[in-house]
Short mmCIF file of C-alpha atoms in Angstrom, two decimals:
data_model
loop_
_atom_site.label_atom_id
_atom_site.label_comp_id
_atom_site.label_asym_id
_atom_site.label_seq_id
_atom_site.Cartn_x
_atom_site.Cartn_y
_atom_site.Cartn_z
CA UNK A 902 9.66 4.81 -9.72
CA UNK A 903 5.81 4.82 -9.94
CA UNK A 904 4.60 4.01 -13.45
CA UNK A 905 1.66 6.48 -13.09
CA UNK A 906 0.78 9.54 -13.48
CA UNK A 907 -1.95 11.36 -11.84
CA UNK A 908 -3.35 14.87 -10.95
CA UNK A 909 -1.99 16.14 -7.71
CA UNK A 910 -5.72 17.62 -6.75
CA UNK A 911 -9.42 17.34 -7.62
CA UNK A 912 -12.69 18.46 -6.18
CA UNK A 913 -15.76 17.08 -6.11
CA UNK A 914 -19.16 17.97 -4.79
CA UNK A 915 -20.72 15.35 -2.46
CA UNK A 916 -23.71 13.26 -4.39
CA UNK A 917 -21.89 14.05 -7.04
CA UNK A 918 -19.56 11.34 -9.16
CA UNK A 919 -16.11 11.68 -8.72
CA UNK A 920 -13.86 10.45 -11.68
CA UNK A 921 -9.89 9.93 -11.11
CA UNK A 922 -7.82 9.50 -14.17
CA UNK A 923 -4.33 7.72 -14.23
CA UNK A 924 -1.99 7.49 -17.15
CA UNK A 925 -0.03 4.45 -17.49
CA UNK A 926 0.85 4.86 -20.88
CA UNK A 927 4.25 2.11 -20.22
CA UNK A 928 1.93 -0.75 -18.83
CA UNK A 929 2.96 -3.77 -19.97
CA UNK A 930 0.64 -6.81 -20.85
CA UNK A 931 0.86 -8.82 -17.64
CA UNK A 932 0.67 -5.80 -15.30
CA UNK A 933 -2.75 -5.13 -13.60
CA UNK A 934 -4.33 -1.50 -12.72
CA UNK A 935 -4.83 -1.00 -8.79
CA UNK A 936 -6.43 1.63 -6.89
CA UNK A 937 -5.92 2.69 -3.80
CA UNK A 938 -6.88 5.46 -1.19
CA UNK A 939 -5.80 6.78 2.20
CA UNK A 940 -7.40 8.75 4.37
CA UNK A 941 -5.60 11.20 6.83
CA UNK A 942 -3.49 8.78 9.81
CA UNK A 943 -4.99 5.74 8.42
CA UNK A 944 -3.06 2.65 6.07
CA UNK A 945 -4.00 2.69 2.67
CA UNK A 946 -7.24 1.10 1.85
CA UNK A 947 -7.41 -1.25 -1.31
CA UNK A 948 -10.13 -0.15 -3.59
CA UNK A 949 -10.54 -2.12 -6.72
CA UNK A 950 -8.12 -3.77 -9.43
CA UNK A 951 -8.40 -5.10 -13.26
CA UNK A 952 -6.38 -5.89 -16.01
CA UNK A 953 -8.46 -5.06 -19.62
CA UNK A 954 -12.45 -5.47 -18.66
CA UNK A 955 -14.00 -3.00 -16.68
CA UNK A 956 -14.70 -3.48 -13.31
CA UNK A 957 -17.12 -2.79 -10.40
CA UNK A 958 -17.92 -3.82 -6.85
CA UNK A 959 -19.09 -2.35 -3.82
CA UNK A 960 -16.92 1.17 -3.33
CA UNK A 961 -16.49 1.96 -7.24
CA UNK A 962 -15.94 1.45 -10.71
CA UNK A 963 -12.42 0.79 -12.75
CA UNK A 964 -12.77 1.86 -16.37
CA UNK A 965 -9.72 0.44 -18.56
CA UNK A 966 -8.88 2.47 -21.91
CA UNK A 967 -9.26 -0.21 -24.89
CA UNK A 968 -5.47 0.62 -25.25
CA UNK A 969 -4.66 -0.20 -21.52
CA UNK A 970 -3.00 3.54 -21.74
CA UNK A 971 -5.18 5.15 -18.74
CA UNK A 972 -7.94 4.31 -17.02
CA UNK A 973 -10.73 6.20 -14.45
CA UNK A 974 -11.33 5.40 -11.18
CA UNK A 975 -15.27 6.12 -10.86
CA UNK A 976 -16.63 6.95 -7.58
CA UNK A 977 -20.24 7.26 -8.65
CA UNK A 978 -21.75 9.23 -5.28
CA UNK A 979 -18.76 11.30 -3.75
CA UNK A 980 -19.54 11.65 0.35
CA UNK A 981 -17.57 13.31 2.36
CA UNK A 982 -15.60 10.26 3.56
CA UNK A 983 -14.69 9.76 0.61
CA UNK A 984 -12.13 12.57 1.04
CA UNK A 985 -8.50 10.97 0.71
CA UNK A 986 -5.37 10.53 -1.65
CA UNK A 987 -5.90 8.35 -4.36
CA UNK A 988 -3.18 6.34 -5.37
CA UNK A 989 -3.04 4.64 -8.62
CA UNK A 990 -0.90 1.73 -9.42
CA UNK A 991 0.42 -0.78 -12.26
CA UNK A 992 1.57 -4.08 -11.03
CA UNK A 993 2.62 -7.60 -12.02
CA UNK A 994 0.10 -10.08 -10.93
CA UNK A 995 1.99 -13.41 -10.02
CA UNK A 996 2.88 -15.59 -7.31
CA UNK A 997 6.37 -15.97 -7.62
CA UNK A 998 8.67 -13.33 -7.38
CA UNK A 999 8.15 -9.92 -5.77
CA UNK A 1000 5.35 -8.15 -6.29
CA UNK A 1001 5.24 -5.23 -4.34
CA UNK A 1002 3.14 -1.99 -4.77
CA UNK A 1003 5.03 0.95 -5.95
CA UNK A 1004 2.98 4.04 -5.41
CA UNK A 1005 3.20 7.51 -6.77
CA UNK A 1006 1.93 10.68 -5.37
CA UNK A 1007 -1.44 10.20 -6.20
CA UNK A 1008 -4.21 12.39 -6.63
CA UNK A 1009 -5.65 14.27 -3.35
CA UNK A 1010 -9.75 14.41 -4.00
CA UNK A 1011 -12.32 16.90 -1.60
CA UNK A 1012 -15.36 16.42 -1.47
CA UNK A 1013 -17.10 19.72 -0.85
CA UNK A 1014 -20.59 19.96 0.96
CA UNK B 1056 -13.13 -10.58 10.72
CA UNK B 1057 -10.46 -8.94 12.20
CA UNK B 1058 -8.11 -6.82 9.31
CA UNK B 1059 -4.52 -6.06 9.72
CA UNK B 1060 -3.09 -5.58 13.03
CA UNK B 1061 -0.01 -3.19 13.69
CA UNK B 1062 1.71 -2.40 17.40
CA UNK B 1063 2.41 -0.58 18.81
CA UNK B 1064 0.61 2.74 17.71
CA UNK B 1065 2.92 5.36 18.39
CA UNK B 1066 6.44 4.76 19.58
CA UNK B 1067 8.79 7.57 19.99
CA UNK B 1068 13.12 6.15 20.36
CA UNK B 1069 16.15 8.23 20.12
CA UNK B 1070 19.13 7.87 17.74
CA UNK B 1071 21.24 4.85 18.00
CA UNK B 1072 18.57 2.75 19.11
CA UNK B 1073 16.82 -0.45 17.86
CA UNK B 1074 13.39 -1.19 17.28
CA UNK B 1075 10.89 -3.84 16.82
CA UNK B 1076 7.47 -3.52 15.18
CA UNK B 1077 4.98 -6.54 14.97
CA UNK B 1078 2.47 -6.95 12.35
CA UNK B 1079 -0.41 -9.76 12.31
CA UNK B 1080 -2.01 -10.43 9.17
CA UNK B 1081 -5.21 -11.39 8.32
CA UNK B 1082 -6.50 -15.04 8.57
CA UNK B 1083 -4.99 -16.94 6.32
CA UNK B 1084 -3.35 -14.67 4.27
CA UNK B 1085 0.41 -15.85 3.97
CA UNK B 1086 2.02 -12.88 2.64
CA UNK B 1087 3.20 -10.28 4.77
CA UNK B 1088 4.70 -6.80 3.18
CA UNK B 1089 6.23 -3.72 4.51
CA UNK B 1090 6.32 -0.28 3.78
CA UNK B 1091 7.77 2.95 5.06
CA UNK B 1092 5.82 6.33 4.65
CA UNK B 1093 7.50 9.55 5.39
CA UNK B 1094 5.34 12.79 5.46
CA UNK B 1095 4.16 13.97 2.59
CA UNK B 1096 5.09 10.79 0.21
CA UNK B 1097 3.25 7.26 -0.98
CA UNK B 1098 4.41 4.26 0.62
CA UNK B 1099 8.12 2.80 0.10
CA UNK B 1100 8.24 -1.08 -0.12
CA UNK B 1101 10.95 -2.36 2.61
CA UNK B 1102 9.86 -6.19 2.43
CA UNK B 1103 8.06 -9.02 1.45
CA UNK B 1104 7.90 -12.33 2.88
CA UNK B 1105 6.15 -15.37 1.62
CA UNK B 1106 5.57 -18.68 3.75
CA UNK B 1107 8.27 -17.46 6.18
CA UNK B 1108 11.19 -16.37 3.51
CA UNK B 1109 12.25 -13.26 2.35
CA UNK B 1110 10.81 -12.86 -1.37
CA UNK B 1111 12.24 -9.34 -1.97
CA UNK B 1112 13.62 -6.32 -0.60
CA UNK B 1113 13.45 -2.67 -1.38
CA UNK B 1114 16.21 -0.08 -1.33
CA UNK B 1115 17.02 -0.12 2.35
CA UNK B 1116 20.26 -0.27 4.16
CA UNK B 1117 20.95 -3.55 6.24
CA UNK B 1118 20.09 -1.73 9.45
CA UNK B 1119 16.45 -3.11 8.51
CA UNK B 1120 15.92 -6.72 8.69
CA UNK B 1121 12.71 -8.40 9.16
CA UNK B 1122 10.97 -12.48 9.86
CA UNK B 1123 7.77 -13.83 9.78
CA UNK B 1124 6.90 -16.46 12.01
CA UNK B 1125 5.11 -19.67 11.64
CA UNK B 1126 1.88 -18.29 12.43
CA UNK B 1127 2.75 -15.74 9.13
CA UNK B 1128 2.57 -12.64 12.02
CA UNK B 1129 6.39 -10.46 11.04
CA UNK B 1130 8.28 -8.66 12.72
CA UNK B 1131 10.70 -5.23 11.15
CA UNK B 1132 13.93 -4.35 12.99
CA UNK B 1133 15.86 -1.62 12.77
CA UNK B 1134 18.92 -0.92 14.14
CA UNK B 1135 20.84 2.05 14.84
CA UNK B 1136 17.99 4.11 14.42
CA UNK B 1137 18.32 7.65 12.40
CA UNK B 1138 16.31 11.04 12.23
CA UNK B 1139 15.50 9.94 8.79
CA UNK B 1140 13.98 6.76 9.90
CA UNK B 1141 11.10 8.69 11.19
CA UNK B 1142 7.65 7.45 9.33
CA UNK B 1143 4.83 5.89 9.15
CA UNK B 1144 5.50 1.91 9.00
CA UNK B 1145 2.80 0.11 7.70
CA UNK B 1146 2.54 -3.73 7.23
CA UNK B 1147 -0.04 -5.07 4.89
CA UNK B 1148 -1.08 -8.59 4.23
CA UNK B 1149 -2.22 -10.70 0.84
CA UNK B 1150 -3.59 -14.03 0.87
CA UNK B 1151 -1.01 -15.18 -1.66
CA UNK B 1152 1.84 -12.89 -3.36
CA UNK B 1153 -0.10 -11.79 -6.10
CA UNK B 1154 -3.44 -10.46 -4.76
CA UNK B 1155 -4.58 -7.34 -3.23
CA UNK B 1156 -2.77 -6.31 -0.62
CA UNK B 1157 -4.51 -5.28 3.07
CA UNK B 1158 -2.90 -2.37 5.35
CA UNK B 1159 -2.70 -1.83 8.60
CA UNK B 1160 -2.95 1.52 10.22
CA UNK B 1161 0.60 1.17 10.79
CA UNK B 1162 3.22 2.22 13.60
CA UNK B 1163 4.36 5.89 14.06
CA UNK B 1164 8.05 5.93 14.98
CA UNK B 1165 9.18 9.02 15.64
CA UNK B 1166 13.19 9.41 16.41
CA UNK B 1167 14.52 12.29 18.69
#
């Protein structure tokens, strides 16, 4: 089972930022936050990941609670494209093992013109 | 670069029979994963293989079997195919186990 929870829906106007939360209040030290999205008949694209510091690269911005309880997925100028499911994910982050993805529901964002 | 490559597309079998769908990964990654996506759900991991070997499996019967090959592209079989087993199958690839995985745009099987 996933170890997230998100909101099934969200809107957002386009130019505008776009914040995703995710709950993860069970997240244990070793496990790192991933995001992904998928957009209608495509696979799911990887976004960004962290484990405590905030993060940012080309597509968004990962903000990590102090308490590693939730975090928010920033999207800082929502476009149209940008329209997918948003998956959220905790996972272990080694190379031995298995490490797969276990993914949720995840949260369905529009973008509205 | 060239990202994940999945084939074929679309395939459409009937119940009872087998299947094969092929995955290649991107350079040099060594991992190869994969998932099954019915409509309206996330991903399910089926596999993950590592340097050729089977690293772990997901709750699937034995009817699904998989390989990867020395040049890390993999391969998923399944036999005895089902109306259930109708989904999207997507393969996704991670230079080593424990970094961000890449997807594919995956295979559409759909049974009849």
């Amino acid at each position: 089972d996933a170890k997230t929870t998100q909101p099934p829906s969200m809107d957002c106007a386009e130019g505008r930022a776009a914040n995703l939360p995710c709950n993860h209040s069970t997240i244990s030290g070793n496990e790192y936050v991933y995001w992904y999205r998928q957009i209608h008949s495509q696979g799911p694209q990887y976004i960004i990941h962290g484990l405590k510091n905030n993060e940012t690269n080309e597509m968004a911005s990962l903000i990590i609670t102090e308490d590693r309880k939730s975090s928010t997925l920033i999207l800082p100028h929502a476009t149209l494209r940008d329209t997918a499911v948003y998956y959220c994910i905790v996972r272990v982050a080694m190379n031995s093992g298995n490490t797969p993805l276990v993914f949720g529901k995840g949260t369905r964002l529009s973008v509205i013109a | 670069d060239a990202g994940v490559t999945q084939s074929p597309t679309h395939l459409i079998k009937t119940r009872g029979q087998h299947v094969t769908l092929r995955c290649s990964p991107i350079s040099g990654h060594k991992s190869v994963s994969w998932y099954q996506q019915v409509l309206g759900q996330g991903p399910q991991f089926i596999f993950q293989y590592y340097e050729k070997e089977e690293r772990g499996r997901g709750n699937f019967p034995d009817r699904f079997s998989a390989r990867q090959f020395p040049n890390y592209s993999s391969e998923l079989n399944v036999n005895a195919l089902l109306l259930g087993d109708s989904a999207l199958y997507l393969c996704a690839s991670s230079l080593e186990r424990h970094q961000p995985q890449h997807f594919g745009d995956g295979t559409r099987l759909s049974i009849l």
